[in-house]
Tab-separated table of C-alpha atoms in Angstrom:
chain	number	residue	atom	x	y	z
D	1	UNK	CA	-135.598	119.004	45.069
D	2	UNK	CA	-133.125	116.293	43.831
D	3	UNK	CA	-130.488	114.614	46.231
D	4	UNK	CA	-126.578	114.095	44.549
D	5	UNK	CA	-124.110	111.593	45.432
D	6	UNK	CA	-120.350	112.132	44.474
D	7	UNK	CA	-117.903	109.217	44.376
D	8	UNK	CA	-114.422	111.266	43.209
D	9	UNK	CA	-114.943	114.288	44.708
D	10	UNK	CA	-111.156	115.970	45.281
D	11	UNK	CA	-110.166	114.641	41.797
D	12	UNK	CA	-109.033	117.933	39.373
D	13	UNK	CA	-112.462	117.283	38.011
D	14	UNK	CA	-114.503	116.217	41.067
D	15	UNK	CA	-113.623	119.037	43.327
D	16	UNK	CA	-115.471	121.901	40.874
D	17	UNK	CA	-118.021	119.778	40.588
D	18	UNK	CA	-118.295	119.487	43.754
D	19	UNK	CA	-118.114	123.045	44.808
D	20	UNK	CA	-121.302	122.833	41.423
D	21	UNK	CA	-123.435	120.554	43.319
D	22	UNK	CA	-123.362	122.719	46.483
D	23	UNK	CA	-123.629	126.326	45.067
D	24	UNK	CA	-127.354	125.063	43.651
D	25	UNK	CA	-130.272	124.664	45.123
D	26	UNK	CA	-131.980	122.116	42.971
D	27	UNK	CA	-129.598	119.861	45.550
D	28	UNK	CA	-131.108	119.638	49.155
D	29	UNK	CA	-128.956	117.066	49.625
D	30	UNK	CA	-124.994	116.348	47.881
D	31	UNK	CA	-123.158	112.971	49.642
D	32	UNK	CA	-119.581	113.695	48.787
D	33	UNK	CA	-117.854	109.622	49.815
D	34	UNK	CA	-114.791	108.446	48.629
D	35	UNK	CA	-111.625	106.927	50.386
D	36	UNK	CA	-111.294	110.517	51.359
D	37	UNK	CA	-112.879	113.116	51.946
D	38	UNK	CA	-112.260	117.212	50.526
D	39	UNK	CA	-110.673	119.040	54.073
D	40	UNK	CA	-112.518	121.418	56.327
D	41	UNK	CA	-110.443	123.823	55.041
D	42	UNK	CA	-110.894	123.283	51.468
D	43	UNK	CA	-114.976	123.444	51.530
D	44	UNK	CA	-116.694	126.483	50.719
D	45	UNK	CA	-118.961	128.644	52.962
D	46	UNK	CA	-122.321	127.206	51.938
D	47	UNK	CA	-121.588	123.001	52.362
D	48	UNK	CA	-124.633	122.650	54.811
D	49	UNK	CA	-126.724	120.183	53.406
D	50	UNK	CA	-122.890	118.326	52.089
D	51	UNK	CA	-123.052	114.767	53.991
D	52	UNK	CA	-119.183	113.341	54.204
D	53	UNK	CA	-117.684	109.439	54.502
D	54	UNK	CA	-114.465	108.715	54.484
D	55	UNK	CA	-115.806	104.893	53.161
D	56	UNK	CA	-113.165	101.203	52.024
D	57	UNK	CA	-113.744	100.476	48.551
D	58	UNK	CA	-113.405	96.802	49.206
D	59	UNK	CA	-116.128	96.767	51.976
D	60	UNK	CA	-118.806	98.113	49.893
D	61	UNK	CA	-121.586	97.145	51.670
D	62	UNK	CA	-120.909	98.075	54.725
D	63	UNK	CA	-120.472	102.232	53.103
D	64	UNK	CA	-123.657	102.069	53.634
D	65	UNK	CA	-124.796	103.896	49.487
D	66	UNK	CA	-127.510	103.025	49.336
D	67	UNK	CA	-128.769	103.902	52.283
D	68	UNK	CA	-128.684	107.742	51.236
D	69	UNK	CA	-131.782	106.834	48.061
D	70	UNK	CA	-129.785	109.373	46.075
D	71	UNK	CA	-131.349	111.426	42.398
D	72	UNK	CA	-128.250	111.269	40.949
D	73	UNK	CA	-124.954	109.887	41.429
D	74	UNK	CA	-121.952	111.214	39.557
D	75	UNK	CA	-118.891	109.198	39.058
D	76	UNK	CA	-115.831	111.396	38.600
D	77	UNK	CA	-113.658	108.746	40.387
D	78	UNK	CA	-110.869	106.844	38.608
D	79	UNK	CA	-106.872	107.683	38.642
D	80	UNK	CA	-103.744	106.916	36.191
D	81	UNK	CA	-101.823	103.309	36.439
D	82	UNK	CA	-98.708	105.694	37.610
D	83	UNK	CA	-100.501	106.569	40.545
D	84	UNK	CA	-102.415	102.639	41.260
D	85	UNK	CA	-98.676	100.839	41.035
D	86	UNK	CA	-99.180	98.640	38.391
D	87	UNK	CA	-101.880	97.430	35.591
D	88	UNK	CA	-104.022	95.107	37.197
D	89	UNK	CA	-104.524	98.008	40.300
D	90	UNK	CA	-105.150	100.384	38.049
D	91	UNK	CA	-107.689	98.439	36.377
D	92	UNK	CA	-109.156	97.923	40.002
D	93	UNK	CA	-109.444	100.837	41.178
D	94	UNK	CA	-110.596	102.799	38.155
D	95	UNK	CA	-113.108	100.321	36.576
D	96	UNK	CA	-114.209	97.913	39.120
D	97	UNK	CA	-113.965	99.946	42.475
D	98	UNK	CA	-116.398	102.552	40.387
D	99	UNK	CA	-118.730	100.334	39.399
D	100	UNK	CA	-119.376	98.318	42.469
D	101	UNK	CA	-119.567	101.571	44.438
D	102	UNK	CA	-122.213	102.333	41.597
D	103	UNK	CA	-124.217	99.428	41.979
D	104	UNK	CA	-123.856	99.427	45.497
D	105	UNK	CA	-125.116	103.063	45.294
D	106	UNK	CA	-128.578	102.022	43.416
D	107	UNK	CA	-131.572	102.049	44.900
D	108	UNK	CA	-133.485	98.071	45.879
D	109	UNK	CA	-136.761	99.930	45.282
D	110	UNK	CA	-138.426	100.200	42.159
D	111	UNK	CA	-140.296	102.957	42.483
D	112	UNK	CA	-136.947	105.213	43.031
D	113	UNK	CA	-135.216	106.079	38.945
D	114	UNK	CA	-131.705	106.920	39.535
D	115	UNK	CA	-129.594	108.596	37.517
D	116	UNK	CA	-125.841	108.068	37.355
D	117	UNK	CA	-123.946	110.559	35.220
D	118	UNK	CA	-120.236	109.032	34.474
D	119	UNK	CA	-116.819	111.206	33.674
D	120	UNK	CA	-115.004	108.866	30.906
D	121	UNK	CA	-112.513	110.088	29.056
D	122	UNK	CA	-111.887	110.634	25.067
D	123	UNK	CA	-110.412	107.544	22.861
D	124	UNK	CA	-113.218	104.994	25.456
D	125	UNK	CA	-113.257	102.176	23.941
D	126	UNK	CA	-113.616	98.587	25.286
D	127	UNK	CA	-111.880	97.140	23.312
D	128	UNK	CA	-108.740	98.532	22.445
D	129	UNK	CA	-105.149	98.356	23.148
D	130	UNK	CA	-104.579	101.010	25.022
D	131	UNK	CA	-105.167	99.655	29.009
D	132	UNK	CA	-105.990	102.980	30.161
D	133	UNK	CA	-108.829	104.059	26.237
D	134	UNK	CA	-109.818	99.829	27.393
D	135	UNK	CA	-110.649	100.762	31.371
D	136	UNK	CA	-113.269	103.911	30.416
D	137	UNK	CA	-114.916	101.907	28.203
D	138	UNK	CA	-115.138	98.469	29.611
D	139	UNK	CA	-115.963	100.754	32.900
D	140	UNK	CA	-119.050	102.723	30.844
D	141	UNK	CA	-120.086	99.489	29.969
D	142	UNK	CA	-120.141	98.244	33.003
D	143	UNK	CA	-122.139	100.693	34.726
D	144	UNK	CA	-124.828	100.861	32.077
D	145	UNK	CA	-124.833	97.575	32.945
D	146	UNK	CA	-126.958	97.603	36.648
D	147	UNK	CA	-129.670	99.321	35.359
D	148	UNK	CA	-130.331	102.528	36.024
D	149	UNK	CA	-132.789	104.370	34.956
D	150	UNK	CA	-130.896	106.631	32.693
D	151	UNK	CA	-127.178	106.180	32.229
D	152	UNK	CA	-124.915	109.227	30.819
D	153	UNK	CA	-121.801	109.091	30.151
D	154	UNK	CA	-119.475	112.094	29.118
D	155	UNK	CA	-116.422	111.893	26.988
D	156	UNK	CA	-114.349	114.995	27.468
D	157	UNK	CA	-110.918	115.922	25.547
D	158	UNK	CA	-107.535	117.952	27.347
D	159	UNK	CA	-109.171	118.866	30.864
D	160	UNK	CA	-107.377	122.954	30.334
D	161	UNK	CA	-106.434	124.290	34.021
D	162	UNK	CA	-106.999	120.627	35.876
D	163	UNK	CA	-105.761	121.387	39.164
D	164	UNK	CA	-103.403	118.226	40.047
D	165	UNK	CA	-100.493	117.405	42.690
D	166	UNK	CA	-98.384	115.873	40.726
D	167	UNK	CA	-97.664	117.512	37.673
D	168	UNK	CA	-97.568	115.047	34.685
D	169	UNK	CA	-95.041	116.061	31.818
D	170	UNK	CA	-97.127	114.474	28.783
D	171	UNK	CA	-100.574	116.417	30.370
D	172	UNK	CA	-97.979	119.895	30.018
D	173	UNK	CA	-97.183	118.636	26.839
D	174	UNK	CA	-100.437	117.610	25.251
D	175	UNK	CA	-101.658	121.113	26.409
D	176	UNK	CA	-100.031	123.475	24.004
D	177	UNK	CA	-100.618	120.870	21.160
D	178	UNK	CA	-104.584	121.163	21.692
D	179	UNK	CA	-103.758	124.286	22.687
D	180	UNK	CA	-103.502	125.680	19.407
D	181	UNK	CA	-105.656	122.424	17.894
D	182	UNK	CA	-109.016	124.266	19.716
D	183	UNK	CA	-108.687	127.655	17.211
D	184	UNK	CA	-109.950	125.462	14.949
D	185	UNK	CA	-112.243	122.952	16.117
D	186	UNK	CA	-114.155	122.029	19.592
D	187	UNK	CA	-113.751	118.403	20.290
D	188	UNK	CA	-109.440	118.382	21.878
D	189	UNK	CA	-109.565	120.124	24.737
D	190	UNK	CA	-112.055	121.546	27.576
D	191	UNK	CA	-111.925	123.796	30.385
D	192	UNK	CA	-112.034	121.843	33.895
D	193	UNK	CA	-114.653	124.336	35.169
D	194	UNK	CA	-117.213	123.711	31.827
D	195	UNK	CA	-116.430	120.677	32.480
D	196	UNK	CA	-118.124	120.442	35.591
D	197	UNK	CA	-121.375	122.129	35.131
D	198	UNK	CA	-121.572	120.715	31.748
D	199	UNK	CA	-121.826	117.000	33.866
D	200	UNK	CA	-124.126	119.294	36.981
D	201	UNK	CA	-126.301	120.422	34.264
D	202	UNK	CA	-126.650	116.140	32.875
D	203	UNK	CA	-127.039	115.491	36.203
D	204	UNK	CA	-130.486	117.516	36.132
D	205	UNK	CA	-131.229	117.641	32.936
D	206	UNK	CA	-131.310	113.911	31.979
D	207	UNK	CA	-130.766	112.322	28.658
D	208	UNK	CA	-134.888	113.893	27.777
D	209	UNK	CA	-133.394	117.181	29.386
D	210	UNK	CA	-130.553	118.088	26.874
D	211	UNK	CA	-130.864	119.884	23.582
D	212	UNK	CA	-130.135	118.418	20.347
D	213	UNK	CA	-127.343	121.554	20.410
D	214	UNK	CA	-126.144	118.667	23.288
D	215	UNK	CA	-125.426	116.143	20.514
D	216	UNK	CA	-125.883	113.594	22.831
D	217	UNK	CA	-126.090	109.974	21.385
D	218	UNK	CA	-126.544	106.365	21.873
D	219	UNK	CA	-123.980	104.672	22.336
D	220	UNK	CA	-122.868	100.864	24.408
D	221	UNK	CA	-124.551	98.085	23.541
D	222	UNK	CA	-127.386	95.392	24.017
D	223	UNK	CA	-127.368	95.336	27.679
D	224	UNK	CA	-125.864	97.987	28.129
D	225	UNK	CA	-127.033	100.833	26.476
D	226	UNK	CA	-126.474	104.824	28.138
D	227	UNK	CA	-126.126	108.464	26.445
D	228	UNK	CA	-123.537	109.842	25.606
D	229	UNK	CA	-122.184	113.070	25.288
D	230	UNK	CA	-118.442	114.245	24.220
D	231	UNK	CA	-116.546	117.236	24.418
D	232	UNK	CA	-118.068	119.836	21.940
D	233	UNK	CA	-121.214	117.869	23.774
D	234	UNK	CA	-120.028	119.495	26.947
D	235	UNK	CA	-118.349	122.948	26.283
D	236	UNK	CA	-122.120	123.462	24.859
D	237	UNK	CA	-124.322	122.232	27.739
D	238	UNK	CA	-121.240	123.509	30.074
D	239	UNK	CA	-121.722	127.243	28.525
D	240	UNK	CA	-124.790	127.240	28.000
């Protein structure tokens, strides 16, 4: 059995991933750390192995992320420019908080082989002109440089059925478009429960355990390589 830490468990994908982790016997302990944690009323009954902790991303040394000796670190933490309030705050939350938290969760024990699984976004590119895609691409590289034994990145398409506090008009429009396109290609959208299952399975299997049908590829750059799973691969993995 392994231990799992999830950062960002209150988001659209994170909340379902948390439920998957708690329901699966593979995990002996599950840590939910974040700026806020799931309210007790929203937790499933099988939460005996859950450890929750509210942390300050501006003071990660006091968070004790490393103390859990987590085998797998799942990251579904992110935001939008609108929610962050500015481009500067968006990059701080979306990239700096994420990379720094992953660094803080990495053990000092060279014998402890840890894995990190990061939920990025389709179109992520560190050289992109667009802020969102560029931030995601830079975050991927930042995590890959930390030296985890195994780094896996998901780049899904449109998240179908995402439950958010505030509905986003562009997402509503995009949902209609990808819904039509999904009849012709498997690269444009994925239902959030399927994505959550895929992320957990990747955490269990690791890069070396992924079946060829997933189509995982090596991505990144020198000193920052990672295993990339695109939308089609996430669909295959989540529906196995």
